[in-house]
Tab-separated table of N, CA and C and ligand atoms in Angstrom:
chain	number	residue	atom	x	y	z
A	1	MET	N	-20.483	-13.605	23.803
A	1	MET	CA	-18.997	-13.861	23.202
A	1	MET	C	-19.112	-13.976	21.637
A	2	VAL	N	-18.413	-13.159	21.016
A	2	VAL	CA	-18.334	-13.105	19.602
A	2	VAL	C	-17.259	-14.175	19.185
A	3	ASN	N	-17.592	-15.102	18.227
A	3	ASN	CA	-16.729	-16.117	17.875
A	3	ASN	C	-16.139	-15.867	16.430
A	4	GLU	N	-15.141	-16.750	15.992
A	4	GLU	CA	-14.467	-16.510	14.778
A	4	GLU	C	-15.219	-16.687	13.509
A	5	THR	N	-16.504	-17.487	13.714
A	5	THR	CA	-17.189	-17.687	12.485
A	5	THR	C	-18.101	-16.530	12.056
A	6	GLU	N	-18.456	-15.753	13.065
A	6	GLU	CA	-19.289	-14.618	12.799
A	6	GLU	C	-18.481	-13.520	12.025
A	7	LEU	N	-18.872	-13.164	10.786
A	7	LEU	CA	-18.083	-12.290	10.063
A	7	LEU	C	-18.542	-10.763	10.011
A	8	SER	N	-17.577	-9.934	10.195
A	8	SER	CA	-17.841	-8.474	10.084
A	8	SER	C	-17.317	-7.940	8.618
A	9	ARG	N	-18.072	-7.167	7.953
A	9	ARG	CA	-17.495	-6.526	6.635
A	9	ARG	C	-16.945	-5.300	6.988
A	10	ILE	N	-15.713	-4.974	6.414
A	10	ILE	CA	-15.061	-3.632	6.651
A	10	ILE	C	-14.512	-3.273	5.316
A	11	GLY	N	-14.575	-1.858	5.090
A	11	GLY	CA	-13.881	-1.300	3.908
A	11	GLY	C	-12.545	-0.534	4.293
A	12	ILE	N	-11.516	-0.902	3.550
A	12	ILE	CA	-10.256	-0.172	3.885
A	12	ILE	C	-9.586	0.511	2.651
A	13	SER	N	-8.941	1.441	2.892
A	13	SER	CA	-8.219	2.117	1.753
A	13	SER	C	-6.774	1.787	1.748
A	14	LEU	N	-6.156	1.275	0.765
A	14	LEU	CA	-4.773	0.999	0.713
A	14	LEU	C	-4.033	1.613	-0.566
A	15	PRO	N	-2.791	1.937	-0.329
A	15	PRO	CA	-2.032	2.493	-1.431
A	15	PRO	C	-1.992	1.416	-2.606
A	16	GLN	N	-2.151	1.734	-3.788
A	16	GLN	CA	-2.212	0.642	-4.938
A	16	GLN	C	-1.054	-0.151	-4.803
A	17	LEU	N	0.166	0.238	-4.773
A	17	LEU	CA	1.367	-0.560	-4.767
A	17	LEU	C	1.426	-1.602	-3.625
A	18	LEU	N	0.843	-1.281	-2.477
A	18	LEU	CA	0.691	-2.040	-1.390
A	18	LEU	C	-0.055	-3.218	-1.662
A	19	LEU	N	-1.314	-2.957	-2.206
A	19	LEU	CA	-2.188	-3.950	-2.574
A	19	LEU	C	-1.730	-4.864	-3.698
A	20	GLU	N	-0.989	-4.385	-4.615
A	20	GLU	CA	-0.477	-5.142	-5.607
A	20	GLU	C	0.469	-6.156	-5.160
A	21	LYS	N	1.402	-5.705	-4.105
A	21	LYS	CA	2.311	-6.464	-3.586
A	21	LYS	C	1.667	-7.554	-2.761
A	22	PHE	N	0.585	-7.264	-2.096
A	22	PHE	CA	-0.141	-8.163	-1.229
A	22	PHE	C	-0.817	-9.237	-2.156
A	23	ASP	N	-1.406	-8.743	-3.203
A	23	ASP	CA	-2.056	-9.643	-4.160
A	23	ASP	C	-1.157	-10.743	-4.839
A	24	GLU	N	0.070	-10.297	-5.199
A	24	GLU	CA	1.047	-11.032	-5.648
A	24	GLU	C	1.548	-12.220	-4.685
A	25	ILE	N	1.589	-11.877	-3.385
A	25	ILE	CA	1.980	-12.773	-2.269
A	25	ILE	C	0.830	-13.930	-2.130
A	26	ILE	N	-0.393	-13.374	-2.062
A	26	ILE	CA	-1.544	-14.401	-1.754
A	26	ILE	C	-1.676	-15.228	-2.998
A	27	THR	N	-1.296	-14.718	-4.235
A	27	THR	CA	-1.474	-15.586	-5.463
A	27	THR	C	-0.390	-16.610	-5.348
A	28	ILE	N	0.850	-16.394	-5.035
A	28	ILE	CA	1.964	-17.269	-4.840
A	28	ILE	C	1.572	-18.361	-3.836
A	29	ARG	N	0.966	-17.930	-2.602
A	29	ARG	CA	0.702	-18.697	-1.607
A	29	ARG	C	-0.595	-19.568	-1.720
A	30	GLY	N	-1.262	-19.202	-2.803
A	30	GLY	CA	-2.483	-20.045	-3.186
A	30	GLY	C	-3.662	-19.783	-2.286
A	31	TYR	N	-3.809	-18.542	-1.784
A	31	TYR	CA	-5.042	-18.215	-1.176
A	31	TYR	C	-6.296	-18.128	-2.136
A	32	SER	N	-7.476	-18.586	-1.626
A	32	SER	CA	-8.525	-18.717	-2.432
A	32	SER	C	-9.246	-17.230	-2.669
A	33	SER	N	-9.027	-16.488	-1.706
A	33	SER	CA	-9.427	-15.075	-1.752
A	33	SER	C	-8.679	-14.062	-1.071
A	34	ARG	N	-8.844	-12.873	-1.518
A	34	ARG	CA	-8.100	-11.652	-0.840
A	34	ARG	C	-8.486	-11.590	0.557
A	35	SER	N	-9.757	-11.842	0.887
A	35	SER	CA	-10.243	-11.833	2.290
A	35	SER	C	-9.564	-12.803	3.261
A	36	GLU	N	-9.385	-13.953	2.707
A	36	GLU	CA	-8.597	-15.065	3.430
A	36	GLU	C	-7.185	-14.588	3.705
A	37	GLY	N	-6.642	-13.991	2.771
A	37	GLY	CA	-5.182	-13.512	2.825
A	37	GLY	C	-5.089	-12.429	3.982
A	38	ILE	N	-6.146	-11.461	3.937
A	38	ILE	CA	-6.128	-10.436	4.894
A	38	ILE	C	-6.337	-10.929	6.314
A	39	ARG	N	-7.384	-11.820	6.474
A	39	ARG	CA	-7.570	-12.426	7.739
A	39	ARG	C	-6.327	-13.084	8.317
A	40	ASP	N	-5.508	-13.825	7.477
A	40	ASP	CA	-4.307	-14.452	7.920
A	40	ASP	C	-3.219	-13.328	8.413
A	41	ALA	N	-3.238	-12.232	7.593
A	41	ALA	CA	-2.312	-11.113	7.846
A	41	ALA	C	-2.527	-10.582	9.137
A	42	ILE	N	-3.857	-10.312	9.413
A	42	ILE	CA	-4.234	-9.721	10.666
A	42	ILE	C	-3.940	-10.611	11.962
A	43	ARG	N	-4.195	-11.897	11.769
A	43	ARG	CA	-3.866	-12.984	12.712
A	43	ARG	C	-2.360	-12.958	12.947
A	44	ALA	N	-1.547	-12.740	12.020
A	44	ALA	CA	-0.114	-12.712	12.093
A	44	ALA	C	0.360	-11.467	12.783
A	45	TYR	N	-0.361	-10.312	12.590
A	45	TYR	CA	-0.110	-9.055	13.159
A	45	TYR	C	-0.349	-9.188	14.599
A	46	ILE	N	-1.487	-9.845	14.991
A	46	ILE	CA	-1.871	-10.018	16.411
A	46	ILE	C	-0.768	-10.905	17.168
A	47	THR	N	-0.459	-11.912	16.551
A	47	THR	CA	0.424	-12.933	16.981
A	47	THR	C	1.841	-12.224	17.322
A	48	HIS	N	2.221	-11.419	16.402
A	48	HIS	CA	3.510	-10.613	16.623
A	48	HIS	C	3.376	-9.626	17.660
A	49	TYR	N	2.319	-8.925	17.752
A	49	TYR	CA	2.014	-7.988	18.969
A	49	TYR	C	2.056	-8.698	20.231
A	50	GLN	N	1.540	-9.881	20.360
A	50	GLN	CA	1.493	-10.712	21.590
A	50	GLN	C	2.916	-11.201	21.845
A	51	TRP	N	3.700	-11.600	20.903
A	51	TRP	CA	5.005	-12.071	21.115
A	51	TRP	C	5.740	-10.888	21.593
A	52	MET	N	5.630	-9.631	21.017
A	52	MET	CA	6.513	-8.535	21.567
A	52	MET	C	6.009	-8.110	22.950
A	53	SER	N	4.780	-8.465	23.400
A	53	SER	CA	4.300	-8.187	24.707
A	53	SER	C	5.045	-9.004	25.790
A	54	ASP	N	5.694	-10.259	25.329
A	54	ASP	CA	6.356	-11.156	26.193
A	54	ASP	C	7.695	-10.770	26.440
A	55	VAL	N	8.183	-9.647	25.743
A	55	VAL	CA	9.551	-9.100	25.810
A	55	VAL	C	9.812	-8.359	27.116
A	56	LYS	N	10.223	-9.040	28.158
A	56	LYS	CA	10.376	-8.539	29.506
A	56	LYS	C	11.713	-8.809	30.170
A	57	GLY	N	11.993	-8.066	31.238
A	57	GLY	CA	13.374	-8.395	31.929
A	57	GLY	C	14.412	-7.706	31.135
A	58	GLU	N	15.714	-7.917	31.676
A	58	GLU	CA	16.898	-7.455	31.076
A	58	GLU	C	17.231	-8.137	29.825
A	59	ARG	N	17.311	-7.447	28.781
A	59	ARG	CA	17.536	-7.978	27.263
A	59	ARG	C	18.575	-7.264	26.524
A	60	GLN	N	19.157	-8.042	25.617
A	60	GLN	CA	20.049	-7.378	24.630
A	60	GLN	C	19.337	-7.642	23.355
A	61	GLY	N	19.333	-6.648	22.558
A	61	GLY	CA	18.466	-6.794	21.380
A	61	GLY	C	18.998	-6.006	20.217
A	62	VAL	N	18.387	-6.181	18.954
A	62	VAL	CA	18.631	-5.614	17.602
A	62	VAL	C	17.389	-5.170	17.028
A	63	ILE	N	17.337	-3.885	16.554
A	63	ILE	CA	16.174	-3.476	15.818
A	63	ILE	C	16.733	-3.308	14.302
A	64	THR	N	16.081	-4.007	13.437
A	64	THR	CA	16.392	-3.768	12.032
A	64	THR	C	15.324	-2.950	11.398
A	65	MET	N	15.620	-1.719	10.775
A	65	MET	CA	14.569	-0.937	10.313
A	65	MET	C	14.886	-0.436	8.860
A	66	VAL	N	13.825	-0.510	8.050
A	66	VAL	CA	14.040	0.054	6.633
A	66	VAL	C	13.022	1.190	6.423
A	67	TYR	N	13.614	2.330	5.957
A	67	TYR	CA	12.768	3.410	5.761
A	67	TYR	C	13.120	4.230	4.443
A	68	ASP	N	12.185	5.124	4.184
A	68	ASP	CA	12.450	5.950	3.002
A	68	ASP	C	12.869	7.392	3.494
A	69	HIS	N	14.219	7.634	3.193
A	69	HIS	CA	14.672	8.785	3.738
A	69	HIS	C	14.265	10.162	3.041
A	70	THR	N	13.599	9.986	1.901
A	70	THR	CA	12.954	11.173	1.227
A	70	THR	C	11.529	11.638	1.861
A	71	GLN	N	11.038	10.746	2.787
A	71	GLN	CA	9.840	11.173	3.498
A	71	GLN	C	10.048	12.368	4.359
A	72	ARG	N	9.376	13.493	4.110
A	72	ARG	CA	9.728	14.679	4.876
A	72	ARG	C	9.725	14.596	6.285
A	73	GLY	N	10.882	15.062	6.910
A	73	GLY	CA	10.945	15.125	8.363
A	73	GLY	C	11.176	13.721	9.011
A	74	LEU	N	11.212	12.740	8.344
A	74	LEU	CA	11.337	11.413	8.887
A	74	LEU	C	12.651	11.188	9.518
A	75	MET	N	13.797	11.609	8.876
A	75	MET	CA	15.128	11.223	9.457
A	75	MET	C	15.315	11.985	10.778
A	76	GLN	N	14.756	13.121	10.929
A	76	GLN	CA	14.938	13.891	12.184
A	76	GLN	C	14.041	13.303	13.238
A	77	THR	N	12.842	12.845	12.944
A	77	THR	CA	11.979	12.159	13.883
A	77	THR	C	12.492	10.879	14.392
A	78	LEU	N	13.097	10.124	13.461
A	78	LEU	CA	13.713	8.784	13.917
A	78	LEU	C	14.974	9.084	14.785
A	79	LEU	N	15.697	10.148	14.438
A	79	LEU	CA	16.924	10.465	15.336
A	79	LEU	C	16.488	10.942	16.665
A	80	ASP	N	15.324	11.790	16.796
A	80	ASP	CA	14.806	12.318	18.022
A	80	ASP	C	14.384	11.107	18.922
A	81	ILE	N	13.674	10.138	18.340
A	81	ILE	CA	13.230	9.006	18.957
A	81	ILE	C	14.422	8.261	19.599
A	82	GLN	N	15.469	8.081	18.726
A	82	GLN	CA	16.603	7.337	19.256
A	82	GLN	C	17.327	8.156	20.384
A	83	HIS	N	17.304	9.412	20.395
A	83	HIS	CA	17.833	10.231	21.425
A	83	HIS	C	17.045	10.118	22.606
A	84	ASP	N	15.703	10.018	22.542
A	84	ASP	CA	14.783	9.854	23.667
A	84	ASP	C	15.105	8.674	24.519
A	85	TYR	N	15.600	7.705	23.771
A	85	TYR	CA	15.826	6.319	24.382
A	85	TYR	C	17.356	6.104	24.343
A	86	GLY	N	18.161	7.137	24.355
A	86	GLY	CA	19.687	7.033	24.456
A	86	GLY	C	20.134	6.147	25.529
A	87	TYR	N	19.406	5.911	26.633
A	87	TYR	CA	19.804	5.103	27.838
A	87	TYR	C	19.789	3.664	27.535
A	88	VAL	N	19.013	3.224	26.466
A	88	VAL	CA	19.009	1.767	26.009
A	88	VAL	C	19.661	1.515	24.804
A	89	ILE	N	19.883	2.561	23.966
A	89	ILE	CA	20.577	2.414	22.708
A	89	ILE	C	22.091	2.489	22.815
A	90	GLN	N	22.669	1.423	22.303
A	90	GLN	CA	24.258	1.355	22.543
A	90	GLN	C	24.953	1.839	21.254
A	91	ALA	N	24.390	1.456	20.081
A	91	ALA	CA	24.964	1.948	18.755
A	91	ALA	C	24.054	1.746	17.682
A	92	SER	N	24.241	2.379	16.526
A	92	SER	CA	23.467	2.083	15.456
A	92	SER	C	24.399	2.110	14.061
A	93	LEU	N	23.854	1.451	13.088
A	93	LEU	CA	24.535	1.339	11.896
A	93	LEU	C	23.649	1.627	10.704
A	94	HIS	N	24.009	2.581	9.739
A	94	HIS	CA	23.234	2.979	8.766
A	94	HIS	C	23.873	2.529	7.486
A	95	SER	N	22.917	2.049	6.584
A	95	SER	CA	23.485	1.590	5.298
A	95	SER	C	22.483	2.196	4.253
A	96	HIS	N	23.019	2.788	3.113
A	96	HIS	CA	22.153	3.357	2.151
A	96	HIS	C	21.856	2.317	0.947
A	97	VAL	N	20.589	1.708	1.120
A	97	VAL	CA	20.320	0.579	0.285
A	97	VAL	C	20.132	1.068	-1.126
A	98	THR	N	19.395	1.897	-1.465
A	98	THR	CA	19.379	2.586	-2.830
A	98	THR	C	19.273	4.178	-2.505
A	99	HIS	N	19.009	4.855	-3.556
A	99	HIS	CA	18.915	6.293	-3.408
A	99	HIS	C	18.005	6.772	-2.416
A	100	ASP	N	16.876	6.136	-2.302
A	100	ASP	CA	15.705	6.503	-1.400
A	100	ASP	C	15.733	5.730	-0.143
A	101	ARG	N	16.023	4.382	-0.164
A	101	ARG	CA	15.788	3.568	0.948
A	101	ARG	C	17.016	3.344	1.851
A	102	CYS	N	16.819	3.360	3.236
A	102	CYS	CA	18.013	3.157	4.065
A	102	CYS	C	17.596	2.006	5.035
A	103	LEU	N	18.659	1.361	5.450
A	103	LEU	CA	18.596	0.210	6.436
A	103	LEU	C	19.489	0.678	7.582
A	104	GLU	N	18.792	0.459	8.596
A	104	GLU	CA	19.454	0.956	9.813
A	104	GLU	C	19.335	-0.285	10.958
A	105	VAL	N	20.484	-0.605	11.584
A	105	VAL	CA	20.511	-1.561	12.690
A	105	VAL	C	20.824	-0.878	13.809
A	106	ILE	N	19.984	-0.986	14.944
A	106	ILE	CA	20.204	-0.374	16.137
A	106	ILE	C	20.463	-1.373	17.347
A	107	LEU	N	21.449	-1.381	18.050
A	107	LEU	CA	21.776	-2.304	19.146
A	107	LEU	C	21.301	-1.698	20.417
A	108	LEU	N	20.735	-2.517	21.187
A	108	LEU	CA	19.998	-2.057	22.471
A	108	LEU	C	20.277	-2.991	23.656
A	109	ARG	N	20.245	-2.391	24.847
A	109	ARG	CA	20.253	-3.239	25.988
A	109	ARG	C	19.532	-2.586	27.071
A	110	GLY	N	18.700	-3.272	27.684
A	110	GLY	CA	17.822	-2.744	28.866
A	110	GLY	C	16.741	-3.484	29.069
A	111	GLU	N	15.700	-2.822	29.755
A	111	GLU	CA	14.498	-3.480	30.032
A	111	GLU	C	13.550	-3.864	28.833
A	112	GLY	N	13.170	-4.917	28.647
A	112	GLY	CA	12.502	-5.441	27.492
A	112	GLY	C	11.293	-4.659	27.159
A	113	THR	N	10.611	-4.113	27.986
A	113	THR	CA	9.479	-3.181	27.706
A	113	THR	C	9.883	-1.986	27.039
A	114	GLU	N	11.111	-1.503	27.468
A	114	GLU	CA	11.537	-0.230	26.971
A	114	GLU	C	12.040	-0.508	25.531
A	115	LEU	N	12.759	-1.594	25.285
A	115	LEU	CA	13.190	-2.026	23.980
A	115	LEU	C	12.072	-1.952	22.934
A	116	LYS	N	10.916	-2.665	23.462
A	116	LYS	CA	9.760	-2.880	22.716
A	116	LYS	C	9.155	-1.393	22.350
A	117	HIS	N	9.133	-0.463	23.424
A	117	HIS	CA	8.600	0.925	23.174
A	117	HIS	C	9.405	1.507	22.007
A	118	VAL	N	10.781	1.382	21.889
A	118	VAL	CA	11.687	2.055	20.955
A	118	VAL	C	11.062	1.439	19.614
A	119	ALA	N	10.908	0.187	19.474
A	119	ALA	CA	10.394	-0.382	18.172
A	119	ALA	C	9.132	0.158	17.815
A	120	GLU	N	8.263	0.145	18.748
A	120	GLU	CA	6.798	0.643	18.368
A	120	GLU	C	6.785	2.052	17.962
A	121	ARG	N	7.588	2.980	18.598
A	121	ARG	CA	7.774	4.440	18.234
A	121	ARG	C	8.200	4.438	16.805
A	122	LEU	N	9.256	3.721	16.528
A	122	LEU	CA	9.819	3.797	15.255
A	122	LEU	C	8.915	3.221	13.974
A	123	MET	N	8.271	2.125	14.288
A	123	MET	CA	7.312	1.531	13.334
A	123	MET	C	6.112	2.233	12.998
A	124	SER	N	5.720	3.242	13.837
A	124	SER	CA	4.487	3.922	13.647
A	124	SER	C	4.629	5.273	12.867
A	125	GLN	N	5.873	5.424	12.440
A	125	GLN	CA	6.221	6.671	11.650
A	125	GLN	C	5.888	6.413	10.123
A	126	LYS	N	5.229	7.504	9.542
A	126	LYS	CA	5.022	7.487	8.124
A	126	LYS	C	6.251	7.423	7.326
A	127	GLY	N	6.467	6.452	6.331
A	127	GLY	CA	7.757	6.386	5.649
A	127	GLY	C	8.588	5.251	6.089
A	128	VAL	N	8.296	4.613	7.186
A	128	VAL	CA	9.079	3.461	7.750
A	128	VAL	C	8.352	2.268	7.304
A	129	GLU	N	9.172	1.503	6.429
A	129	GLU	CA	8.665	0.360	5.676
A	129	GLU	C	8.545	-0.799	6.620
A	130	SER	N	9.681	-1.017	7.508
A	130	SER	CA	9.517	-2.230	8.284
A	130	SER	C	10.394	-2.022	9.491
A	131	VAL	N	10.125	-2.606	10.608
A	131	VAL	CA	10.829	-2.536	11.877
A	131	VAL	C	10.785	-3.986	12.445
A	132	LYS	N	11.897	-4.512	12.816
A	132	LYS	CA	11.954	-5.895	13.483
A	132	LYS	C	12.917	-5.736	14.698
A	133	LEU	N	12.309	-6.251	15.676
A	133	LEU	CA	12.964	-6.381	17.021
A	133	LEU	C	13.292	-7.794	17.391
A	134	THR	N	14.593	-8.082	17.681
A	134	THR	CA	14.875	-9.433	18.026
A	134	THR	C	15.655	-9.263	19.258
A	135	THR	N	15.363	-9.964	20.386
A	135	THR	CA	16.013	-9.857	21.628
A	135	THR	C	16.360	-11.196	22.314
A	136	ILE	N	17.377	-11.216	23.100
A	136	ILE	CA	17.657	-12.383	24.012
A	136	ILE	C	17.791	-11.864	25.483
A	137	PRO	N	17.358	-12.897	26.412
A	137	PRO	CA	17.524	-12.439	27.687
A	137	PRO	C	18.979	-12.286	28.181
A	138	VAL	N	19.285	-11.377	29.036
A	138	VAL	CA	20.854	-11.310	29.297
A	138	VAL	C	21.190	-12.451	30.131
A	139	GLN	N	20.442	-12.956	31.067
A	139	GLN	CA	20.524	-14.167	31.768
A	139	GLN	C	20.006	-15.229	31.125
A	140	GLY	N	20.883	-16.035	30.578
A	140	GLY	CA	20.492	-17.171	29.641
A	140	GLY	C	19.922	-18.291	30.329
B	1	LIG	NI1	20.701	6.271	3.843
């Protein structure tokens, strides 16, 4: 069994702007090193994944998504995904944040695992900055 104290060294490539933003945050938060910040970010990613895995049963939910509409083909892909899941998507609202960035709010209702699939399909597209899924059980 591999434990948390055994360290593996990895090399990753990141867009410069992403790294600059990350460094800014870990400086503000007072991390001793970039590695510690990255370890925490990965733990948060895993926790978020596990939390999303718990989304089950009949749910009402909202997806908040920010994306770059100048990314080639992205708007069509996002629209196709939403049509694929038309049976759980009730409505969507689009707001043009800046010339390039868009904010979209999608209202959903259906099986939690399906709602999660919609969020995962959307967040894996290049040019999508963030996707957040919030749900509540229909039976309180
Ligand atoms: Ni827009």
